[in-house]
Coordinates of C-alpha atoms (C1' of nucleotides) in Angstrom, one line a residue:
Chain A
X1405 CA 0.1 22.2 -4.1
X1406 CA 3.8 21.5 -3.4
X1407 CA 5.3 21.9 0.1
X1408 CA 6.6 25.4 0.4
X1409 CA 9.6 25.6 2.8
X1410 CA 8.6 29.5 3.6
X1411 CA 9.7 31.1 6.7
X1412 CA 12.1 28.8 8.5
X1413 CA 11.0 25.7 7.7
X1414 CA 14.1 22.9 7.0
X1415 CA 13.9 21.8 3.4
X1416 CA 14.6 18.0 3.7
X1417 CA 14.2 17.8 -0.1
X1418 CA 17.4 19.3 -2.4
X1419 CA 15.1 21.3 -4.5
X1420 CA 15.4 19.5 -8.4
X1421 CA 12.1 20.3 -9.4
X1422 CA 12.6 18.4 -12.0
X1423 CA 10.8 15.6 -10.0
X1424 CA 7.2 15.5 -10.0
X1425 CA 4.7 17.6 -7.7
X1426 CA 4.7 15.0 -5.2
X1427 CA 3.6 15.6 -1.6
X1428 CA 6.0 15.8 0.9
X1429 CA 5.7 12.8 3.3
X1430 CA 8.2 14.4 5.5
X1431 CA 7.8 16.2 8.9
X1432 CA 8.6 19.9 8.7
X1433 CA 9.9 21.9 11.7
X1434 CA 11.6 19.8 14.7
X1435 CA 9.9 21.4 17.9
X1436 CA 12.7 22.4 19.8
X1437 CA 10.3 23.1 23.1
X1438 CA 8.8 21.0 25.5
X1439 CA 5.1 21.9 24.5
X1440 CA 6.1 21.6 21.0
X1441 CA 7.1 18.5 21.3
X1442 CA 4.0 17.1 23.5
X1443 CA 1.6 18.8 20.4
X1444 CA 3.5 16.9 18.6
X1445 CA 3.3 13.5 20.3
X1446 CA -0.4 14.5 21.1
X1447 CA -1.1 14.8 17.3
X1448 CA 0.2 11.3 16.3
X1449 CA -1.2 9.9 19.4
X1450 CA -4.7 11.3 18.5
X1451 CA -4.1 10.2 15.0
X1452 CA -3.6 6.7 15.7
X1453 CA -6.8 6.3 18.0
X1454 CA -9.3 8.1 15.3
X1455 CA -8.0 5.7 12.7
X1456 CA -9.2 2.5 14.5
X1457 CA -12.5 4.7 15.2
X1458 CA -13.2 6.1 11.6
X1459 CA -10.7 4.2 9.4
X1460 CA -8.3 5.8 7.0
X1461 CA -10.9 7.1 4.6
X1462 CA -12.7 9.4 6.7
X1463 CA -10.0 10.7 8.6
X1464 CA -9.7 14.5 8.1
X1465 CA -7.1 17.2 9.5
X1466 CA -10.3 19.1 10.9
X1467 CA -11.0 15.9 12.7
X1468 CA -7.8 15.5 14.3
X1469 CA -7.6 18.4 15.5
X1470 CA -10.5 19.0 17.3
X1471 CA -10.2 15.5 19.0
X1472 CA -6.6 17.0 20.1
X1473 CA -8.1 20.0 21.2
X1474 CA -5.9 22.1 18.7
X1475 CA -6.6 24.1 15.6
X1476 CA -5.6 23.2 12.2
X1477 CA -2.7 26.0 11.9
X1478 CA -1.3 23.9 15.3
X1479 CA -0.7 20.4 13.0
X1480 CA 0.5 21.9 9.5
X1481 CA 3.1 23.8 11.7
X1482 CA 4.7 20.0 11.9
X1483 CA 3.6 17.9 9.3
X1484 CA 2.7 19.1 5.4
X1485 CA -0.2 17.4 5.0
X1486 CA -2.1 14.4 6.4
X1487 CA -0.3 11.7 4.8
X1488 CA 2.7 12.8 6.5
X1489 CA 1.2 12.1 10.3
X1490 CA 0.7 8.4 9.1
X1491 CA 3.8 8.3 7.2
X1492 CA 5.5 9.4 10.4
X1493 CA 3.1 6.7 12.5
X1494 CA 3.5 4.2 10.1
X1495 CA 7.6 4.5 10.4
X1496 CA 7.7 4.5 14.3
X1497 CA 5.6 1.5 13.8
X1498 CA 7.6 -0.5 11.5
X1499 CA 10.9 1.0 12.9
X1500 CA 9.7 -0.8 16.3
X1501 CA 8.5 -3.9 14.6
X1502 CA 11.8 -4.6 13.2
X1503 CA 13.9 -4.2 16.3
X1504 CA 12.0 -7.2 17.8
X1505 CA 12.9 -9.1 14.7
X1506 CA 16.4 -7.7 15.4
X1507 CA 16.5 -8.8 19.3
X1508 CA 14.9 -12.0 18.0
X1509 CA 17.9 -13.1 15.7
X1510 CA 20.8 -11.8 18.4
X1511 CA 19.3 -13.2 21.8
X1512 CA 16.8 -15.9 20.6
X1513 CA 17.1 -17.5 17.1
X1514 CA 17.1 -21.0 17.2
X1515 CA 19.2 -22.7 15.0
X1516 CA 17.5 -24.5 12.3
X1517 CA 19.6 -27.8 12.5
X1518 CA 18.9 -27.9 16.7
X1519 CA 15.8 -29.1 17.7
X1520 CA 12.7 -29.0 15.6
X1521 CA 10.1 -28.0 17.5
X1522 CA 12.3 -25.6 19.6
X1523 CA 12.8 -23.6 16.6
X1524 CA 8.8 -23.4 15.9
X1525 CA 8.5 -22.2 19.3
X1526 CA 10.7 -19.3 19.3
X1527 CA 9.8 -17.8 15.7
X1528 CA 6.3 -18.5 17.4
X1529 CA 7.2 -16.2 20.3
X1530 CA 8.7 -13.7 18.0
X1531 CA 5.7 -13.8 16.2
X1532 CA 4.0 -12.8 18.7
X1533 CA 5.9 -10.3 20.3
X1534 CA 5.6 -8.3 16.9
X1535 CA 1.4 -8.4 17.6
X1536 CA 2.1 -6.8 21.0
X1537 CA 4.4 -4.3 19.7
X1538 CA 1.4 -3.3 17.0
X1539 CA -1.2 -3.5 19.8
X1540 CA 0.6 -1.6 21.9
X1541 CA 0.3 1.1 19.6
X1542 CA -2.7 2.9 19.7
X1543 CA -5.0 2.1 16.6
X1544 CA -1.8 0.1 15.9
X1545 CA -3.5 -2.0 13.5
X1546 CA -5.3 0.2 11.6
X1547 CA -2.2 1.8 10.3
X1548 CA -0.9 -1.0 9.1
X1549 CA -3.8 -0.6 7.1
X1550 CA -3.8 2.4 6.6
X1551 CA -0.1 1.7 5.2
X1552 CA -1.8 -0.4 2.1
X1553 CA -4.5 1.4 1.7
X1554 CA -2.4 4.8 0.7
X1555 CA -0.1 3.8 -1.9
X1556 CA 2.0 7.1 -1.2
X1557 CA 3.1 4.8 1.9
X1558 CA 3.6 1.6 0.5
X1559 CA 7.4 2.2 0.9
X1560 CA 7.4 2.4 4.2
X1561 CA 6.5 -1.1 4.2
X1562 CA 8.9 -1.9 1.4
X1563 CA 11.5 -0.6 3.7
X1564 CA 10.9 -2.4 6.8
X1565 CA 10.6 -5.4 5.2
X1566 CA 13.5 -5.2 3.2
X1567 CA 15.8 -4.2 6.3
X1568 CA 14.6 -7.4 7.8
X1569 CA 14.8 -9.4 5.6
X1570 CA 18.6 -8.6 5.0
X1571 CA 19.3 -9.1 8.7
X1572 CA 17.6 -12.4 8.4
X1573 CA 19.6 -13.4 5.6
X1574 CA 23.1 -12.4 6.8
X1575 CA 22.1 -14.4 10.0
X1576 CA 21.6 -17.2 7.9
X1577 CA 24.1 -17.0 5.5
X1578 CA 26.5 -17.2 8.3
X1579 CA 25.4 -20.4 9.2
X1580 CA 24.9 -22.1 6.0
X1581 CA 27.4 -20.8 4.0
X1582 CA 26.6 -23.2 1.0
X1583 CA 23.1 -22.4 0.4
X1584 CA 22.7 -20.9 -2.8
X1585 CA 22.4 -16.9 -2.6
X1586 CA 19.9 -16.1 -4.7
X1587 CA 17.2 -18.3 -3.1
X1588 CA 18.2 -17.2 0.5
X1589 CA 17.7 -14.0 -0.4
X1590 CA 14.2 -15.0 -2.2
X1591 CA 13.3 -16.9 0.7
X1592 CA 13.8 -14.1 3.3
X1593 CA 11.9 -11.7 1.7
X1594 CA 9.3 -14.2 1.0
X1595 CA 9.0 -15.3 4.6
X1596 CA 9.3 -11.4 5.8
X1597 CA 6.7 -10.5 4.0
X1598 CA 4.4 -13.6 4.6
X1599 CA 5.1 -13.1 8.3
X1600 CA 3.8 -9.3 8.3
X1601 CA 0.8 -10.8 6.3
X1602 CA 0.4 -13.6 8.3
X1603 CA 0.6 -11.1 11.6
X1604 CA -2.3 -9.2 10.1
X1605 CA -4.5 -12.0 9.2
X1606 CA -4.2 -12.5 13.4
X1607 CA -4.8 -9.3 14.4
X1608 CA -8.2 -9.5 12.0
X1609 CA -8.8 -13.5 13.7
X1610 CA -7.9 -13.3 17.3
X1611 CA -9.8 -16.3 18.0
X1612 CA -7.7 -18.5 15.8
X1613 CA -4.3 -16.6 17.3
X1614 CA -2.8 -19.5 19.0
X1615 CA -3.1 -22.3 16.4
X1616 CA -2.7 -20.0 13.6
X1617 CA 0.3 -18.6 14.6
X1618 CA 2.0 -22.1 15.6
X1619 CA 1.4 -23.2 12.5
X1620 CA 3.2 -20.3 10.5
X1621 CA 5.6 -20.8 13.0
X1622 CA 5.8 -24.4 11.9
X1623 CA 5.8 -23.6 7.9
X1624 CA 8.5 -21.4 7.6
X1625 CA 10.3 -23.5 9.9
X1626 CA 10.0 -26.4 8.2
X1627 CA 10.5 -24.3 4.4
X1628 CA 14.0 -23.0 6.2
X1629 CA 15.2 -26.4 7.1
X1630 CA 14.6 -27.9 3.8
X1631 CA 15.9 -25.1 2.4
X1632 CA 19.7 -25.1 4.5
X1633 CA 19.4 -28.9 4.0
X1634 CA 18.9 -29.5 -0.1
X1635 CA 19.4 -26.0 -0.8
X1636 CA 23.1 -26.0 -2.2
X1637 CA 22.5 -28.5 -4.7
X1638 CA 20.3 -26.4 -6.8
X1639 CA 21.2 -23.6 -9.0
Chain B
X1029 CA -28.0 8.4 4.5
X1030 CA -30.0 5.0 4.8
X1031 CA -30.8 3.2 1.7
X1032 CA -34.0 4.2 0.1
X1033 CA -35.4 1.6 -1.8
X1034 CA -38.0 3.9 -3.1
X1035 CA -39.7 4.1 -7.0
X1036 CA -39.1 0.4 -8.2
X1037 CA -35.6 -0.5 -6.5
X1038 CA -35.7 -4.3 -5.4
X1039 CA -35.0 -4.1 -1.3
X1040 CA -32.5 -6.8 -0.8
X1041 CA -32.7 -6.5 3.2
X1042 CA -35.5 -6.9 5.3
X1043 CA -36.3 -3.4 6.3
X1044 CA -35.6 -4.3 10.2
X1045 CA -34.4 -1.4 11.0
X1046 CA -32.7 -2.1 13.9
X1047 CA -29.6 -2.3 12.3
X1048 CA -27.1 0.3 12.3
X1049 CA -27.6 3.0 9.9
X1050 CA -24.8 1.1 7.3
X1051 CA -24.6 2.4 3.5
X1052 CA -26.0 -0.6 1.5
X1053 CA -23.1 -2.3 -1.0
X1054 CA -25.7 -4.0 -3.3
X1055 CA -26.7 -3.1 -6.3
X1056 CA -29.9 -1.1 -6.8
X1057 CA -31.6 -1.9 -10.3
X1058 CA -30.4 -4.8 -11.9
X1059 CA -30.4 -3.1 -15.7
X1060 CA -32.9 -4.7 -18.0
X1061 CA -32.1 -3.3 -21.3
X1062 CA -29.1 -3.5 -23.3
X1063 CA -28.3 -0.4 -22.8
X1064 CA -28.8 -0.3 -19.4
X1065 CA -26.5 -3.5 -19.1
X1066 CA -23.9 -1.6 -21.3
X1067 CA -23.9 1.4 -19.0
X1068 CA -23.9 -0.9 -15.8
X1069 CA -20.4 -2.5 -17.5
X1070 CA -19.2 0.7 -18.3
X1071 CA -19.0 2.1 -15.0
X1072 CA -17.5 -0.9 -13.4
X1073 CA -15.0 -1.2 -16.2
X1074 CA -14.1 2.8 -16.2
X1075 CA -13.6 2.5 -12.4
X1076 CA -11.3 -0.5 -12.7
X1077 CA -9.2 2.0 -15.0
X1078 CA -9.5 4.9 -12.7
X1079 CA -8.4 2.6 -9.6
X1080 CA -5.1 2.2 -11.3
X1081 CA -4.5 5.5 -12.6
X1082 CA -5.3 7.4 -8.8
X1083 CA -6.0 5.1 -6.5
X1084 CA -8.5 4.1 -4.0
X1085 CA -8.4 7.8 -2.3
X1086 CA -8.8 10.1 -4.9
X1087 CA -11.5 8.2 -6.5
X1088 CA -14.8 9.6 -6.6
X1089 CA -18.2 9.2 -8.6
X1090 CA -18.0 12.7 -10.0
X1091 CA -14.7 11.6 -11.6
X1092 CA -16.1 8.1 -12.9
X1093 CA -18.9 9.8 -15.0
X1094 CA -16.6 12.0 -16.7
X1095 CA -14.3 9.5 -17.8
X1096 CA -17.7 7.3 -18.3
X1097 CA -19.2 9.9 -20.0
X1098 CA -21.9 9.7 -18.1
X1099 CA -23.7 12.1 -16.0
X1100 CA -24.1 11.2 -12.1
X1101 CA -27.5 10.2 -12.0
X1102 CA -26.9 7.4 -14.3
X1103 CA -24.3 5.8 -11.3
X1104 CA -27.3 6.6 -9.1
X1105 CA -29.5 4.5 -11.2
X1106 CA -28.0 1.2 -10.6
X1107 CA -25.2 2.0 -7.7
X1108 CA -26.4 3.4 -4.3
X1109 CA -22.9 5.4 -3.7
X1110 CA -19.5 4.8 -4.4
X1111 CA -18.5 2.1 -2.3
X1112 CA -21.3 -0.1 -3.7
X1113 CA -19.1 -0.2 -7.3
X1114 CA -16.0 -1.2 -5.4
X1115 CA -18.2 -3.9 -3.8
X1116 CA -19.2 -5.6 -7.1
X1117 CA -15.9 -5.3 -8.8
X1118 CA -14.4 -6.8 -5.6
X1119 CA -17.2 -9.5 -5.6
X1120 CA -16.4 -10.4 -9.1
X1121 CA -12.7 -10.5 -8.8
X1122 CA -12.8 -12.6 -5.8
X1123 CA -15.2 -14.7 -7.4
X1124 CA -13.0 -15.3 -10.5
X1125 CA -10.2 -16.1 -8.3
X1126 CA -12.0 -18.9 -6.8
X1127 CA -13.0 -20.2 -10.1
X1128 CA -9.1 -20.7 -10.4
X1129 CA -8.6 -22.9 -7.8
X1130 CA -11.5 -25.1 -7.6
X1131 CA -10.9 -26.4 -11.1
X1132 CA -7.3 -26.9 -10.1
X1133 CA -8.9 -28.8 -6.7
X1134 CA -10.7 -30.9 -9.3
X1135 CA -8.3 -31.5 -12.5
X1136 CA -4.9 -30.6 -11.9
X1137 CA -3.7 -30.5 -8.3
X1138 CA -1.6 -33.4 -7.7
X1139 CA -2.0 -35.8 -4.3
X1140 CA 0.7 -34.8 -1.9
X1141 CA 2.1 -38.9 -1.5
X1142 CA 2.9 -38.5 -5.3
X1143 CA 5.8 -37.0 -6.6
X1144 CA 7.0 -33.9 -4.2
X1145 CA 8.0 -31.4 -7.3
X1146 CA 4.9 -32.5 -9.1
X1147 CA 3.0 -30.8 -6.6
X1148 CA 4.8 -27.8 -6.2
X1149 CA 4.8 -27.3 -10.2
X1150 CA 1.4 -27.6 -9.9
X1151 CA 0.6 -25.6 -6.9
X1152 CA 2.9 -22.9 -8.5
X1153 CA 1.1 -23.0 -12.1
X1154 CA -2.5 -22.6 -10.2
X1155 CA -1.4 -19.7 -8.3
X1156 CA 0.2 -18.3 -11.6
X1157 CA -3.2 -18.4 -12.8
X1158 CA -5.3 -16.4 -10.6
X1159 CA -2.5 -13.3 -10.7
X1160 CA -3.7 -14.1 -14.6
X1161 CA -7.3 -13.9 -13.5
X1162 CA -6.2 -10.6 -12.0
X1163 CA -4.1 -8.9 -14.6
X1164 CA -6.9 -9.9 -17.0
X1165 CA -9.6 -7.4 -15.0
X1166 CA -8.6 -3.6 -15.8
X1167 CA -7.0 -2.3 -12.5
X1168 CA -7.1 -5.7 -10.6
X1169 CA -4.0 -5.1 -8.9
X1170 CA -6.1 -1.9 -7.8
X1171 CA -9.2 -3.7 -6.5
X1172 CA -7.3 -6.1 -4.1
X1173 CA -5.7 -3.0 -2.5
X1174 CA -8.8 -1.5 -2.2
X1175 CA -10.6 -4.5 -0.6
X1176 CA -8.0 -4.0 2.1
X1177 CA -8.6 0.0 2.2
X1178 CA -12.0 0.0 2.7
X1179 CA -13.2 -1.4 5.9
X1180 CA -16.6 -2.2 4.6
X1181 CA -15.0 -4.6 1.7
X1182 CA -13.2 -6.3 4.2
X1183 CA -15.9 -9.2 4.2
X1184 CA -15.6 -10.0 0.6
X1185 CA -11.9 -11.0 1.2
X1186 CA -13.7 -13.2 3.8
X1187 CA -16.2 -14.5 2.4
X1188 CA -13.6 -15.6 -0.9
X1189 CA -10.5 -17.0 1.5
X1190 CA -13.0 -19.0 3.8
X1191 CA -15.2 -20.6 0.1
X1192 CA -11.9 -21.2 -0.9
X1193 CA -10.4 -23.0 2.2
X1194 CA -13.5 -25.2 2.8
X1195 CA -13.3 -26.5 -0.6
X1196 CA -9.7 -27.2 0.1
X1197 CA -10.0 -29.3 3.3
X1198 CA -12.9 -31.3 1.8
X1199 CA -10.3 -32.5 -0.8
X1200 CA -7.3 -32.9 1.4
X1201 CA -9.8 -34.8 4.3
X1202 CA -11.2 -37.3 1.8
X1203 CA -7.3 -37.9 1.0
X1204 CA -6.1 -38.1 4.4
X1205 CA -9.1 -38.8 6.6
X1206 CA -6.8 -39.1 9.6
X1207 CA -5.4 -35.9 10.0
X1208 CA -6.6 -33.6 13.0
X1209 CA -9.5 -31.8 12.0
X1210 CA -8.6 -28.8 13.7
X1211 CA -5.5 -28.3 12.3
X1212 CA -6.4 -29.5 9.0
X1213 CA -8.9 -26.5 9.1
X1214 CA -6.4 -24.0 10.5
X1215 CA -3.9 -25.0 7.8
X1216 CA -6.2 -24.4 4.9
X1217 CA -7.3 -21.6 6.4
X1218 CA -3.8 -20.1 6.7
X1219 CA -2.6 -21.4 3.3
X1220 CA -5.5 -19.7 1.6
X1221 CA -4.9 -16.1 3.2
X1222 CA -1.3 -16.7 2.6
X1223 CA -1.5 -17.7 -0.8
X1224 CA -4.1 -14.0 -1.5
X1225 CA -1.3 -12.5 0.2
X1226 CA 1.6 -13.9 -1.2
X1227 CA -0.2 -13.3 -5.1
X1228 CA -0.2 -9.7 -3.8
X1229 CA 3.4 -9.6 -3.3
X1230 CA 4.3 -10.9 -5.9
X1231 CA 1.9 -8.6 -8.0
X1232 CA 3.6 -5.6 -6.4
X1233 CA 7.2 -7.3 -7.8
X1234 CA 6.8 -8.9 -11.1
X1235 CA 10.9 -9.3 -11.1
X1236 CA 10.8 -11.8 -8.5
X1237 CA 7.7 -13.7 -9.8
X1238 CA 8.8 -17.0 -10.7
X1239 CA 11.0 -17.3 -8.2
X1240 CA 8.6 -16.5 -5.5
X1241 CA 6.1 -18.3 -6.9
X1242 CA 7.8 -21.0 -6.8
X1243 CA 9.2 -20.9 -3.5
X1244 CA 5.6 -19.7 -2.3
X1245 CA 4.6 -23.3 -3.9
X1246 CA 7.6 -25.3 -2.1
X1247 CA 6.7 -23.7 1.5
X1248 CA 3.1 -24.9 1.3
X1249 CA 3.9 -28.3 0.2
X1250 CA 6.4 -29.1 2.2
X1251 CA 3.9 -27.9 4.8
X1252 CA 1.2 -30.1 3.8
X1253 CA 3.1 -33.2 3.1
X1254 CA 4.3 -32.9 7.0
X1255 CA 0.8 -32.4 8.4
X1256 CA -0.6 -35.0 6.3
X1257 CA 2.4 -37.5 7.6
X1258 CA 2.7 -36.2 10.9
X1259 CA -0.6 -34.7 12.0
X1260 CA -2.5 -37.4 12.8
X1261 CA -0.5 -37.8 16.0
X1262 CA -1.1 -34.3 17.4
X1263 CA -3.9 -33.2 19.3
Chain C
dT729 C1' -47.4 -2.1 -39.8
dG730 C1' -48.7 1.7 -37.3
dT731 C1' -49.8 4.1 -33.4
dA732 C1' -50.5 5.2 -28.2
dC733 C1' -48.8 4.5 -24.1
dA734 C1' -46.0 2.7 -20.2
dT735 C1' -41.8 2.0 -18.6
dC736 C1' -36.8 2.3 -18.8
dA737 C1' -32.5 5.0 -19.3
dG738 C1' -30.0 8.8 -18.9
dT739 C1' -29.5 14.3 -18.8
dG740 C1' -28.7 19.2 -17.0
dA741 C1' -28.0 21.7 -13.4
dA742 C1' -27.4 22.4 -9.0
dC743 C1' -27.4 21.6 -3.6
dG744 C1' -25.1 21.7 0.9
dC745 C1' -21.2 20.1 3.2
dG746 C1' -16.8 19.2 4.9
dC747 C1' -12.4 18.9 3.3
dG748 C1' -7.4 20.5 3.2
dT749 C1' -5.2 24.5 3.9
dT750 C1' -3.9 29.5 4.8
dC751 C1' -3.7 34.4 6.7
dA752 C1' -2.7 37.6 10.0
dC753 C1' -2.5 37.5 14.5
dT754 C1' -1.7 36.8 20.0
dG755 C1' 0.4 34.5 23.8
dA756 C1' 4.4 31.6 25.7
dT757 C1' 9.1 30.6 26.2
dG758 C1' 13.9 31.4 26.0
dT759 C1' 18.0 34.6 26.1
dA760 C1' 21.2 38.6 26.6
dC761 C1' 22.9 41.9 29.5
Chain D
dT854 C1' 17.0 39.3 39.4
dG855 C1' 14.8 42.1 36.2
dT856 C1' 13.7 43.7 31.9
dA857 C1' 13.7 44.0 26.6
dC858 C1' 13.6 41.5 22.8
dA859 C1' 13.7 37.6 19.6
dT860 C1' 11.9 33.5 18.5
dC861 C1' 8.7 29.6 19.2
dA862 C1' 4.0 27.8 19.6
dG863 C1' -0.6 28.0 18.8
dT864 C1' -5.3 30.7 17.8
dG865 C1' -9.6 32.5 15.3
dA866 C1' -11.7 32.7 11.4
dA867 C1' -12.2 31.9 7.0
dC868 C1' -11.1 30.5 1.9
dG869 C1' -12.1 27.9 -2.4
dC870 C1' -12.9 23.5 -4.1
dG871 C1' -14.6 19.2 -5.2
dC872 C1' -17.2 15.8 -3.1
dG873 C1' -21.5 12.7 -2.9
dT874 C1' -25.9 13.1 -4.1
dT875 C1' -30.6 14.7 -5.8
dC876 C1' -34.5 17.0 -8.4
dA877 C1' -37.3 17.5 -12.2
dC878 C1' -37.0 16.5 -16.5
dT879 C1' -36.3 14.6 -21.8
dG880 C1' -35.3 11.0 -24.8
dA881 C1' -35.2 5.8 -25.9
dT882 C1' -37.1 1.4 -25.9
dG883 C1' -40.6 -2.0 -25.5
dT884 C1' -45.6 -3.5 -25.8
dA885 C1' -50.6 -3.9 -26.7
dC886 C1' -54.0 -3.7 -30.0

DNA sequence: TGTACATCAGTGAACGCGCGTTCACTGATGTAC
DNA sequence: TGTACATCAGTGAACGCGCGTTCACTGATGTAC
């Protein structure tokens, strides 16, 4: 079943066909009213809250809809098919995730050559500031799940963490010019994508939240300064 | 649909009762022929397959028996619904994992006073291995993802990361008897789900393997040499 | 070594259900004059 | 400021399909004497 663009619907997708029949993830009409565009909030609101109620796998259109008070033609006039209302969550989520990163490295980055434990504390804080942005978000953590679980999504991950990371290394890069490239560039991706693991082992331990994060805080912190301080003499 | 554990099946839960209605994840019949056992193998081995080729989603029993060729009932037999096969393969997986790094805990891993690279070739060579362990089971890759899909196989990533992390503080405390016990646990803890996850990443971008793995290795010893060294102090 | 019988292993065919999705339509909103 | 009309937004009802699961059964294997 591939998306048909009938009627006026925008067709995001120059139309190859010569790609496979893959599902559109991509939202279709942008409701240009005031109702429209609460349906369509009210959609990925009531989205979010079912998956931290049912989980990913027994979340259904039918479902959604009559939690929303709608009927199924209401949500397929906006989104294809269900994977696009989480593809759509899942990228408002990680779109929102990043910018704290972003804020983090222009207002509150510590440098890693000032003091230690100063440093620990604010990736700590930033850390942390990333949780509340994903709890603020209704069944926020369950679409990060959701965003492993459904491998048509694992890009949007991808692309999050990718955008990050290359913020984080330009940031550093500036300030340790001499550190080899390619293992900055390893190194940011590798403590990007530990840090959104290491976020999600929290969200599934609160009772360890405090310690645990400190301690990541404290391990990538201590990886980074090794790293601008020995790392120019290795190829 | 409770579990019936009518005709012969073996109850493995005391019929309390008061439980929530939960779908049962163990086995039913534990095969007795070697036929049986062939057929039980079968179905695990064909869904490993099938979890690569579709994914955790589209999976479904129907699908395993064709490609089985088996008829439904014979799932039925020895599995009491879907989930219950994801469960063992999971359980299996996990437990091969472990295997991994308790014989590295008791032949190979090197003590963190000795030489620092020695210990971050070794760390790096054990976590190559379990991503062997993995690539060894047909659709491992697969199975990991869907131990994070599926809500109820959320405990068997537990139960692995928190064998594995005991096993690792009772070798680094007979080491370093005066580090914080709290922390010592934490860090284990945390290096364990870190290490799962970064074996995931890594799985998901052979290109970078060696250099992540290696760098993956680095961060954690650097991290343990400084608690052991420093944390005794801390509270 | 053969036979009778109990148990184990798997088949053939179907079930009810809820899923994702669509059709033809009505009501609501915005716009031109 | 009112009306006619075009477009936008959402409804009511249903569709075909494949899912998980089960029933009553047949064939295969093991065991006792």
């Amino acid at each position: 079943m591939r998306p048909h663009s009938r009627r006026n619907g925008i067709p995001r997708t120059t139309p190859t066909d010569a790609e496979p029949p893959r599902t559109s993830l991509d939202t279709k009409l942008a409701p240009s009213q005031d109702r429209a565009r609460a349906t369509f909030e009210l959609i990925l609101e009531t989205t979010g809250k079912l998956l931290a109620e049912v989980g990913v796998d027994n979340l259904s259109t039918n479902m959604i809809c009559e939690r929303a008070g709608l009927t199924p033609p209401a949500i397929y006039r906006y989104f294809p098919n269900k994977y696009a209302i989480l593809h759509e969550l899942g990228r408002r989520l990680m779109a929102a995730e990043d910018e704290v990163v972003f804020e983090w490295l222009e207002r509150d980055a510590v440098p890693l050559d000032s003091d230690f434990e100063a440093a620990v504390a604010s990736r700590a804080a930033m850390l942390a500031n990333v949780r509340k942005v994903v709890r603020a978000q209704p069944g926020g953590a369950w679409i990060l799940r959701a965003l492993h679980a459904v491998p048509m999504l694992h890009d949007v991950r991808t692309a999050s963490v990718t955008a990050v990371a290359r913020r984080i290394f330009k940031a550093l890069r500036k300030d340790h010019p001499d550190v080899d490239t390619r293992r900055l560039k390893v190194a940011t991706m590798l403590t990007t994508w530990l840090g959104a693991a290491a976020n999600e082992i929290v969200l599934d331990n609160p009772r360890l939240e405090r310690q645990l994060t400190r301690e990541v805080a404290r391990m990538f912190t201590l990886y980074y300064r090794d790293l601008v301080e020995n790392g120019a003499e290795r190829t």
